[in-house]
PDB file of C-alpha atoms (C1' of nucleotides) in Angstrom:
ATOM      1  CA  MET E   1       0.000   0.000   0.000  1.00 34.00           C
ATOM      2  CA  ALA E   2       2.266   2.782   1.229  1.00 37.00           C
ATOM      3  CA  TYR E   3       5.303   2.871  -0.947  1.00 37.00           C
ATOM      4  CA  GLN E   4       8.679   4.392  -0.587  1.00 41.00           C
ATOM      5  CA  VAL E   5      11.231   5.926  -2.863  1.00 37.00           C
ATOM      6  CA  GLY E   6      14.821   6.843  -2.300  1.00 33.00           C
ATOM      7  CA  MET E   7      18.314   5.539  -2.591  1.00 35.00           C
ATOM      8  CA  GLN E   8      19.503   5.480   0.966  1.00 37.00           C
ATOM      9  CA  GLU E   9      17.906   4.156   4.121  1.00 38.00           C
ATOM     10  CA  ASP E  10      17.893   7.514   5.907  1.00 42.00           C
ATOM     11  CA  SER E  11      16.576   9.462   2.937  1.00 50.00           C
ATOM     12  CA  ILE E  12      13.592   7.239   2.172  1.00 69.00           C
ATOM     13  CA  VAL E  13      10.398   9.271   1.847  1.00 80.00           C
ATOM     14  CA  ARG E  14       7.186   7.595   2.891  1.00 83.00           C
ATOM     15  CA  LYS E  15       4.109   8.086   0.737  1.00 85.00           C
ATOM     16  CA  GLY E  16       0.508   6.955   0.865  1.00 85.00           C
ATOM     17  CA  PRO E  17      -2.011   7.054   3.688  1.00 86.00           C
ATOM     18  CA  TRP E  18      -0.944   8.504   7.020  1.00 90.00           C
ATOM     19  CA  LEU E  19      -0.802   6.387  10.159  1.00 89.00           C
ATOM     20  CA  GLU E  20      -2.346   7.561  13.423  1.00 88.00           C
ATOM     21  CA  GLU E  21       1.080   7.727  15.001  1.00 88.00           C
ATOM     22  CA  GLU E  22       2.349   9.932  12.195  1.00 90.00           C
ATOM     23  CA  ASP E  23      -0.640  12.230  12.653  1.00 90.00           C
ATOM     24  CA  LYS E  24       0.047  12.600  16.345  1.00 90.00           C
ATOM     25  CA  ARG E  25       3.671  13.292  15.790  1.00 90.00           C
ATOM     26  CA  LEU E  26       2.990  15.862  13.090  1.00 91.00           C
ATOM     27  CA  ALA E  27       0.345  17.600  15.192  1.00 90.00           C
ATOM     28  CA  THR E  28       2.765  17.850  18.080  1.00 89.00           C
ATOM     29  CA  PHE E  29       5.505  19.416  16.032  1.00 89.00           C
ATOM     30  CA  VAL E  30       3.202  21.828  14.218  1.00 89.00           C
ATOM     31  CA  THR E  31       1.831  22.925  17.574  1.00 86.00           C
ATOM     32  CA  VAL E  32       5.323  23.698  18.751  1.00 86.00           C
ATOM     33  CA  MET E  33       6.910  25.009  15.570  1.00 86.00           C
ATOM     34  CA  GLY E  34       3.936  26.656  13.950  1.00 86.00           C
ATOM     35  CA  GLU E  35       2.398  26.269  10.508  1.00 85.00           C
ATOM     36  CA  ARG E  36       5.536  27.233   8.629  1.00 80.00           C
ATOM     37  CA  ARG E  37       8.840  25.773   7.541  1.00 85.00           C
ATOM     38  CA  TRP E  38       7.293  22.484   6.533  1.00 89.00           C
ATOM     39  CA  ASP E  39      10.564  21.030   5.355  1.00 86.00           C
ATOM     40  CA  SER E  40      12.040  21.713   8.786  1.00 87.00           C
ATOM     41  CA  ILE E  41       9.036  20.154  10.492  1.00 90.00           C
ATOM     42  CA  ALA E  42       9.381  17.098   8.291  1.00 89.00           C
ATOM     43  CA  ARG E  43      13.083  16.818   9.052  1.00 86.00           C
ATOM     44  CA  VAL E  44      12.991  17.596  12.760  1.00 87.00           C
ATOM     45  CA  SER E  45       9.957  15.456  13.505  1.00 88.00           C
ATOM     46  CA  GLY E  46      11.651  12.383  12.175  1.00 86.00           C
ATOM     47  CA  LEU E  47       8.639  11.724   9.976  1.00 86.00           C
ATOM     48  CA  ARG E  48       9.838  10.252   6.747  1.00 86.00           C
ATOM     49  CA  ARG E  49       7.504  12.503   4.790  1.00 89.00           C
ATOM     50  CA  SER E  50       8.141  15.453   2.547  1.00 89.00           C
ATOM     51  CA  GLY E  51       7.421  18.926   3.878  1.00 89.00           C
ATOM     52  CA  LYS E  52       4.807  19.217   1.210  1.00 89.00           C
ATOM     53  CA  SER E  53       3.063  16.090   2.390  1.00 90.00           C
ATOM     54  CA  CYS E  54       3.158  17.275   6.005  1.00 91.00           C
ATOM     55  CA  ARG E  55       1.641  20.608   5.067  1.00 89.00           C
ATOM     56  CA  LEU E  56      -1.130  18.968   3.101  1.00 89.00           C
ATOM     57  CA  ARG E  57      -1.936  16.517   5.870  1.00 90.00           C
ATOM     58  CA  TRP E  58      -2.129  19.304   8.427  1.00 91.00           C
ATOM     59  CA  LEU E  59      -4.229  21.625   6.299  1.00 89.00           C
ATOM     60  CA  ASN E  60      -6.643  19.019   5.027  1.00 89.00           C
ATOM     61  CA  TYR E  61      -7.023  16.739   8.004  1.00 89.00           C
ATOM     62  CA  LEU E  62      -5.324  17.659  11.265  1.00 90.00           C
ATOM     63  CA  ARG E  63      -6.100  21.359  11.678  1.00 87.00           C
ATOM     64  CA  PRO E  64      -8.221  21.730  14.820  1.00 86.00           C
ATOM     65  CA  ASP E  65     -10.625  24.206  13.245  1.00 83.00           C
ATOM     66  CA  LEU E  66     -11.747  21.857  10.502  1.00 86.00           C
ATOM     67  CA  LYS E  67     -15.432  21.166  10.147  1.00 83.00           C
ATOM     68  CA  ARG E  68     -16.446  17.547   9.621  1.00 77.00           C
ATOM     69  CA  GLY E  69     -19.471  15.929   8.142  1.00 80.00           C
ATOM     70  CA  ARG E  70     -21.749  16.697   5.251  1.00 81.00           C
ATOM     71  CA  MET E  71     -21.930  20.019   3.506  1.00 85.00           C
ATOM     72  CA  THR E  72     -24.976  21.992   4.531  1.00 86.00           C
ATOM     73  CA  THR E  73     -27.421  23.349   1.991  1.00 86.00           C
ATOM     74  CA  GLU E  74     -26.099  26.800   2.769  1.00 87.00           C
ATOM     75  CA  GLU E  75     -22.534  25.716   2.092  1.00 88.00           C
ATOM     76  CA  GLU E  76     -23.580  24.001  -1.125  1.00 87.00           C
ATOM     77  CA  ARG E  77     -25.310  27.180  -2.236  1.00 86.00           C
ATOM     78  CA  THR E  78     -22.216  29.224  -1.476  1.00 88.00           C
ATOM     79  CA  ILE E  79     -19.982  26.877  -3.432  1.00 88.00           C
ATOM     80  CA  LEU E  80     -22.242  27.002  -6.458  1.00 86.00           C
ATOM     81  CA  GLN E  81     -22.465  30.749  -6.340  1.00 86.00           C
ATOM     82  CA  LEU E  82     -18.760  31.369  -5.887  1.00 87.00           C
ATOM     83  CA  GLN E  83     -17.735  28.737  -8.411  1.00 86.00           C
ATOM     84  CA  GLU E  84     -19.802  30.434 -11.048  1.00 83.00           C
ATOM     85  CA  GLN E  85     -18.438  33.793  -9.984  1.00 84.00           C
ATOM     86  CA  TRP E  86     -14.751  32.917  -9.668  1.00 84.00           C
ATOM     87  CA  GLY E  87     -14.358  29.618 -11.504  1.00 83.00           C
ATOM     88  CA  ASN E  88     -12.156  26.912 -10.016  1.00 84.00           C
ATOM     89  CA  LYS E  89     -10.484  29.174  -7.481  1.00 86.00           C
ATOM     90  CA  TRP E  90     -10.919  26.598  -4.740  1.00 88.00           C
ATOM     91  CA  SER E  91      -8.703  28.192  -2.130  1.00 86.00           C
ATOM     92  CA  LYS E  92     -10.463  31.503  -2.641  1.00 86.00           C
ATOM     93  CA  ILE E  93     -13.837  29.809  -2.315  1.00 88.00           C
ATOM     94  CA  ALA E  94     -12.611  27.939   0.762  1.00 88.00           C
ATOM     95  CA  ARG E  95     -11.933  31.256   2.515  1.00 86.00           C
ATOM     96  CA  SER E  96     -15.658  31.917   2.404  1.00 87.00           C
ATOM     97  CA  LEU E  97     -16.407  28.580   4.051  1.00 88.00           C
ATOM     98  CA  PRO E  98     -14.710  28.443   7.444  1.00 86.00           C
ATOM     99  CA  GLY E  99     -13.653  24.958   8.433  1.00 87.00           C
ATOM    100  CA  ARG E 100     -13.710  23.629   4.887  1.00 90.00           C
ATOM    101  CA  THR E 101     -10.581  23.007   2.843  1.00 89.00           C
ATOM    102  CA  ASP E 102      -9.994  23.785  -0.802  1.00 87.00           C
ATOM    103  CA  ASN E 103      -9.460  20.078  -1.423  1.00 88.00           C
ATOM    104  CA  GLU E 104     -12.759  19.206   0.234  1.00 89.00           C
ATOM    105  CA  ILE E 105     -14.635  21.817  -1.759  1.00 90.00           C
ATOM    106  CA  LYS E 106     -12.978  20.754  -4.975  1.00 86.00           C
ATOM    107  CA  ASN E 107     -13.874  17.120  -4.366  1.00 86.00           C
ATOM    108  CA  TYR E 108     -17.410  18.043  -3.402  1.00 88.00           C
ATOM    109  CA  TRP E 109     -17.822  20.088  -6.536  1.00 87.00           C
ATOM    110  CA  ARG E 110     -16.514  17.319  -8.760  1.00 83.00           C
ATOM    111  CA  THR E 111     -18.551  14.519  -7.187  1.00 81.00           C
ATOM    112  CA  HIS E 112     -21.776  16.240  -6.227  1.00 80.00           C
ATOM    113  CA  LEU E 113     -22.293  19.504  -8.019  1.00 81.00           C
ATOM    114  CA  ARG E 114     -20.588  19.554 -11.409  1.00 75.00           C
ATOM    115  CA  LYS E 115     -22.889  16.979 -12.928  1.00 73.00           C
ATOM    116  CA  LYS E 116     -25.942  18.737 -11.589  1.00 74.00           C
ATOM    117  CA  VAL E 117     -24.816  22.061 -13.007  1.00 74.00           C
ATOM    118  CA  GLN E 118     -24.043  20.545 -16.397  1.00 70.00           C
ATOM    119  CA  GLU E 119     -27.421  18.840 -16.530  1.00 68.00           C
ATOM    120  CA  GLN E 120     -29.130  22.031 -15.491  1.00 72.00           C
ATOM    121  CA  LYS E 121     -27.322  24.023 -18.166  1.00 70.00           C
ATOM    122  CA  GLN E 122     -28.225  21.432 -20.785  1.00 70.00           C
ATOM    123  CA  GLU E 123     -31.845  21.638 -19.755  1.00 72.00           C
ATOM    124  CA  VAL E 124     -31.733  25.407 -20.025  1.00 75.00           C
ATOM    125  CA  SER E 125     -30.169  25.383 -23.492  1.00 74.00           C
ATOM    126  CA  GLN E 126     -32.644  22.743 -24.610  1.00 75.00           C
ATOM    127  CA  GLU E 127     -35.426  24.938 -23.331  1.00 78.00           C
ATOM    128  CA  GLU E 128     -33.942  27.912 -25.144  1.00 78.00           C
ATOM    129  CA  ARG E 129     -33.892  26.046 -28.436  1.00 76.00           C
ATOM    130  CA  THR E 130     -37.482  24.925 -27.958  1.00 80.00           C
ATOM    131  CA  ASN E 131     -38.639  28.399 -27.101  1.00 80.00           C
ATOM    132  CA  ALA E 132     -36.817  29.951 -30.041  1.00 76.00           C
ATOM    133  CA  ALA E 133     -38.399  27.476 -32.402  1.00 72.00           C
ATOM    134  CA  SER E 134     -41.929  27.804 -31.057  1.00 70.00           C
ATOM    135  CA  THR E 135     -42.300  31.560 -30.817  1.00 59.00           C
ATOM    136  CA  SER E 136     -40.279  34.648 -31.439  1.00 55.00           C
ATOM    137  CA  THR E 137     -42.212  36.777 -28.988  1.00 47.00           C
ATOM    138  CA  ARG E 138     -40.971  34.784 -26.072  1.00 46.00           C
ATOM    139  CA  SER E 139     -37.348  34.864 -27.143  1.00 44.00           C
ATOM    140  CA  ASN E 140     -36.381  37.488 -24.627  1.00 44.00           C
ATOM    141  CA  GLU E 141     -37.550  35.564 -21.637  1.00 41.00           C
ATOM    142  CA  LYS E 142     -35.249  35.144 -18.768  1.00 38.00           C
ATOM    143  CA  THR E 143     -33.291  31.938 -19.184  1.00 37.00           C
ATOM    144  CA  LYS E 144     -30.511  32.670 -16.826  1.00 37.00           C
ATOM    145  CA  PHE E 145     -29.406  29.737 -14.785  1.00 35.00           C
ATOM    146  CA  GLU E 146     -30.190  29.998 -11.078  1.00 38.00           C
ATOM    147  CA  HIS E 147     -28.308  28.182  -8.348  1.00 39.00           C
ATOM    148  CA  HIS E 148     -31.315  27.291  -6.253  1.00 39.00           C
ATOM    149  CA  ASP E 149     -32.735  25.436  -9.213  1.00 39.00           C
ATOM    150  CA  VAL E 150     -29.794  23.108  -9.055  1.00 39.00           C
ATOM    151  CA  LEU E 151     -30.189  22.649  -5.347  1.00 39.00           C
ATOM    152  CA  ASP E 152     -33.801  21.748  -5.815  1.00 37.00           C
ATOM    153  CA  ILE E 153     -32.990  18.816  -8.034  1.00 35.00           C
ATOM    154  CA  GLU E 154     -33.944  15.624  -6.233  1.00 33.00           C
ATOM    155  CA  ASP E 155     -31.191  13.114  -5.833  1.00 37.00           C
ATOM    156  CA  THR E 156     -32.687  10.317  -3.816  1.00 33.00           C
ATOM    157  CA  SER E 157     -30.162   7.788  -5.036  1.00 34.00           C
ATOM    158  CA  LYS E 158     -27.472   9.105  -2.733  1.00 35.00           C
ATOM    159  CA  ASP E 159     -29.421   9.067   0.533  1.00 34.00           C
ATOM    160  CA  SER E 160     -28.316   5.657   1.668  1.00 34.00           C
ATOM    161  CA  VAL E 161     -24.746   6.356   0.715  1.00 35.00           C
ATOM    162  CA  ASP E 162     -24.721   9.622   2.635  1.00 37.00           C
ATOM    163  CA  GLY E 163     -25.926   7.835   5.743  1.00 35.00           C
ATOM    164  CA  VAL E 164     -22.883   5.645   5.574  1.00 33.00           C
ATOM    165  CA  HIS E 165     -20.679   8.672   5.040  1.00 38.00           C
ATOM    166  CA  GLU E 166     -22.094  10.317   8.121  1.00 36.00           C
ATOM    167  CA  LEU E 167     -21.206   7.243  10.141  1.00 31.00           C
ATOM    168  CA  ARG E 168     -17.761   7.259   8.620  1.00 35.00           C
ATOM    169  CA  ASN E 169     -17.307  10.934   9.428  1.00 37.00           C
ATOM    170  CA  ASN E 170     -18.406  10.420  13.002  1.00 36.00           C
ATOM    171  CA  ALA E 171     -15.963   7.586  13.359  1.00 32.00           C
ATOM    172  CA  LEU E 172     -13.232   9.809  11.972  1.00 33.00           C
ATOM    173  CA  LEU E 173     -14.093  12.545  14.391  1.00 34.00           C
ATOM    174  CA  ALA E 174     -14.018  10.166  17.305  1.00 34.00           C
ATOM    175  CA  SER E 175     -10.547   8.971  16.431  1.00 33.00           C
ATOM    176  CA  SER E 176      -9.148  12.405  15.728  1.00 35.00           C
ATOM    177  CA  PRO E 177      -5.859  13.150  17.405  1.00 37.00           C
ATOM    178  CA  TYR E 178      -7.517  16.263  18.715  1.00 37.00           C
ATOM    179  CA  GLU E 179      -9.606  14.273  21.119  1.00 35.00           C
ATOM    180  CA  ILE E 180      -6.579  14.762  23.284  1.00 35.00           C
ATOM    181  CA  SER E 181      -5.312  18.279  23.379  1.00 37.00           C
ATOM    182  CA  LEU E 182      -1.693  18.118  22.419  1.00 40.00           C
ATOM    183  CA  LEU E 183      -1.298  21.732  23.296  1.00 38.00           C
ATOM    184  CA  ASP E 184      -2.403  21.007  26.835  1.00 39.00           C
ATOM    185  CA  TRP E 185       0.077  18.214  27.139  1.00 39.00           C
ATOM    186  CA  ILE E 186       2.886  20.451  26.135  1.00 37.00           C
ATOM    187  CA  SER E 187       1.977  23.534  28.138  1.00 37.00           C
ATOM    188  CA  SER E 188       0.267  22.168  31.242  1.00 37.00           C
ATOM    189  CA  SER E 189       2.661  21.011  33.950  1.00 34.00           C
ATOM    190  CA  ASN E 190       6.199  19.994  34.617  1.00 38.00           C
ATOM    191  CA  GLN E 191       5.015  16.654  35.941  1.00 40.00           C
ATOM    192  CA  THR E 192       4.645  14.013  33.280  1.00 41.00           C
ATOM    193  CA  SER E 193       1.390  12.142  33.760  1.00 40.00           C
ATOM    194  CA  PRO E 194       1.068   8.476  32.792  1.00 41.00           C
ATOM    195  CA  LYS E 195      -0.781   9.499  29.654  1.00 37.00           C
ATOM    196  CA  GLN E 196       1.827  12.055  28.754  1.00 40.00           C
ATOM    197  CA  GLN E 197       4.447   9.448  29.460  1.00 44.00           C
ATOM    198  CA  GLN E 198       2.662   7.103  27.092  1.00 40.00           C
ATOM    199  CA  ALA E 199       2.611   9.683  24.339  1.00 38.00           C
ATOM    200  CA  GLN E 200       6.191  10.546  25.049  1.00 43.00           C
ATOM    201  CA  ASN E 201       7.117   6.938  24.531  1.00 45.00           C
ATOM    202  CA  CYS E 202       5.042   6.825  21.411  1.00 40.00           C
ATOM    203  CA  PHE E 203       6.644   9.908  19.898  1.00 44.00           C
ATOM    204  CA  PHE E 204      10.165   9.672  21.141  1.00 41.00           C
ATOM    205  CA  GLY E 205      10.653   6.154  22.321  1.00 41.00           C
ATOM    206  CA  SER E 206      12.682   5.107  19.326  1.00 39.00           C
ATOM    207  CA  SER E 207      14.753   8.223  18.842  1.00 39.00           C
ATOM    208  CA  SER E 208      16.462  10.253  21.503  1.00 38.00           C
ATOM    209  CA  THR E 209      17.708  12.586  18.775  1.00 43.00           C
ATOM    210  CA  ASP E 210      14.152  13.633  17.949  1.00 45.00           C
ATOM    211  CA  ALA E 211      13.474  14.287  21.617  1.00 45.00           C
ATOM    212  CA  GLU E 212      16.590  16.399  21.930  1.00 47.00           C
ATOM    213  CA  ILE E 213      15.670  18.441  18.880  1.00 45.00           C
ATOM    214  CA  MET E 214      12.138  18.835  20.224  1.00 51.00           C
ATOM    215  CA  LEU E 215      13.530  20.198  23.483  1.00 47.00           C
ATOM    216  CA  ASN E 216      15.328  22.903  21.555  1.00 50.00           C
ATOM    217  CA  TYR E 217      11.979  24.110  20.305  1.00 46.00           C
ATOM    218  CA  CYS E 218      10.173  23.567  23.554  1.00 44.00           C
ATOM    219  CA  PRO E 219      12.606  24.159  26.441  1.00 40.00           C
ATOM    220  CA  GLY E 220      11.335  23.241  29.878  1.00 36.00           C
ATOM    221  CA  SER E 221       8.501  21.219  28.435  1.00 37.00           C
ATOM    222  CA  PRO E 222       7.210  18.069  30.120  1.00 32.00           C
ATOM    223  CA  TRP E 223       8.909  16.149  27.331  1.00 35.00           C
ATOM    224  CA  GLU E 224      12.154  16.569  29.187  1.00 28.00           C
ATOM    225  CA  ILE E 225      13.637  13.162  29.892  1.00 23.00           C
TER     226      ILE E 225
ATOM    227  C1'  DA Y   1     -21.677 -15.136  -3.595  1.00 58.71           C
ATOM    228  C1'  DA Y   2     -18.802 -13.066  -7.072  1.00 58.71           C
ATOM    229  C1'  DG Y   3     -17.443  -9.800 -10.219  1.00 58.71           C
ATOM    230  C1'  DC Y   4     -17.908  -5.369 -12.122  1.00 58.71           C
ATOM    231  C1'  DA Y   5     -19.141  -0.374 -12.021  1.00 58.71           C
ATOM    232  C1'  DT Y   6     -19.452   3.797  -9.689  1.00 58.71           C
ATOM    233  C1'  DA Y   7     -18.843   7.291  -6.055  1.00 58.71           C
ATOM    234  C1'  DC Y   8     -16.081   9.326  -2.905  1.00 58.71           C
ATOM    235  C1'  DC Y   9     -12.038  11.360  -1.029  1.00 58.71           C
ATOM    236  C1'  DA Y  10      -7.140  11.377   0.623  1.00 58.71           C
ATOM    237  C1'  DA Y  11      -2.926  12.128  -1.261  1.00 58.71           C
ATOM    238  C1'  DC Y  12       0.291  13.134  -4.950  1.00 58.71           C
ATOM    239  C1'  DC Y  13       2.260  15.906  -8.745  1.00 58.71           C
ATOM    240  C1'  DG Y  14       3.718  19.804 -11.387  1.00 58.71           C
ATOM    241  C1'  DC Y  15       3.876  24.492 -11.754  1.00 58.71           C
ATOM    242  C1'  DA Y  16       3.828  29.343 -10.427  1.00 58.71           C
ATOM    243  C1'  DG Y  17       4.489  32.912  -7.038  1.00 58.71           C
ATOM    244  C1'  DT Y  18       7.190  34.896  -3.337  1.00 58.71           C
ATOM    245  C1'  DG Y  19      10.753  36.052  -0.223  1.00 58.71           C
ATOM    246  C1'  DA Y  20      15.487  35.537   1.344  1.00 58.71           C
ATOM    247  C1'  DT Y  21      20.246  35.601   0.230  1.00 58.71           C
TER     248       DT Y  21
ATOM    249  C1'  DA W   1      19.728  40.633 -10.975  1.00 58.71           C
ATOM    250  C1'  DA W   2      20.030  35.743 -10.261  1.00 58.71           C
ATOM    251  C1'  DT W   3      19.317  31.794  -7.734  1.00 58.71           C
ATOM    252  C1'  DC W   4      17.310  28.906  -4.440  1.00 58.71           C
ATOM    253  C1'  DA W   5      14.055  27.189  -1.068  1.00 58.71           C
ATOM    254  C1'  DC W   6       9.655  27.300   0.419  1.00 58.71           C
ATOM    255  C1'  DT W   7       4.726  27.744  -0.072  1.00 58.71           C
ATOM    256  C1'  DG W   8       0.248  27.617  -2.247  1.00 58.71           C
ATOM    257  C1'  DC W   9      -2.760  26.182  -5.808  1.00 58.71           C
ATOM    258  C1'  DG W  10      -5.353  23.383  -9.103  1.00 58.71           C
ATOM    259  C1'  DG W  11      -5.521  19.103 -11.584  1.00 58.71           C
ATOM    260  C1'  DT W  12      -5.099  14.222 -11.350  1.00 58.71           C
ATOM    261  C1'  DT W  13      -4.584   9.597  -9.521  1.00 58.71           C
ATOM    262  C1'  DG W  14      -5.446   5.561  -6.880  1.00 58.71           C
ATOM    263  C1'  DG W  15      -7.530   3.015  -2.979  1.00 58.71           C
ATOM    264  C1'  DT W  16     -11.705   1.826  -0.632  1.00 58.71           C
ATOM    265  C1'  DA W  17     -16.579   1.400   0.121  1.00 58.71           C
ATOM    266  C1'  DT W  18     -20.879   0.658  -1.790  1.00 58.71           C
ATOM    267  C1'  DG W  19     -24.296  -0.569  -5.229  1.00 58.71           C
ATOM    268  C1'  DC W  20     -25.714  -3.273  -9.057  1.00 58.71           C
ATOM    269  C1'  DT W  21     -26.120  -7.321 -12.053  1.00 58.71           C
TER     270       DT W  21
END
DNA sequence: AAGCATACCAACCGCAGTGAT
DNA sequence: AATCACTGCGGTTGGTATGCT
């Protein structure tokens, strides 16, 4: 599944789906180092991922302010409106939808909305041709495409599927690394609790070098060994 | 039950923009 | 001014779940 490329053992870059442990480790380091210098985060964290991959994982999945679950009708409306207005400027559109990522919006557009819009436009042009043929007096009628028309299209076929997705999303939420506040762990006390100890082992157990580097970014933290 | 088709979405890739040196 | 590293963006790919025959 996950595959690797590289010539030397220590330069191998992992690709493919992220493991829970990798998520936790990344979240910890981003919390400490900030959402910048992704190459440094990738290097310092000991994650065998590219900086680019780390950034993407954080922005699209780990960020604490992300909204989960289905798009609301209001959000769907906004996407349709802004997509028509700005085109495929997904990051720009995402700024109008707090908690949603450009990737999420892009995927949603491609899988849910694009087809609907195309069908709607086809219907409109078909209607235009019919109207033009039948009478010239009605040729100036409003034929502009309206977003709410698209939203009103019934799509009963996806109901059962969406139910499953909701379950999946809930499961995802429940297993999010943010169930446990990493920030709290780092900033709370000088005493390392059993849970903190467990995480410490998880993150740093195999590499004292990582722990030492971490301490440089977070002096006096409970991670001190 | 098995195989195929489709939908969904996480992750990757290439390119362009930007700032630092 | 040129170069390099980093970041952000949009398009695309591939794996998995689900539905259909």
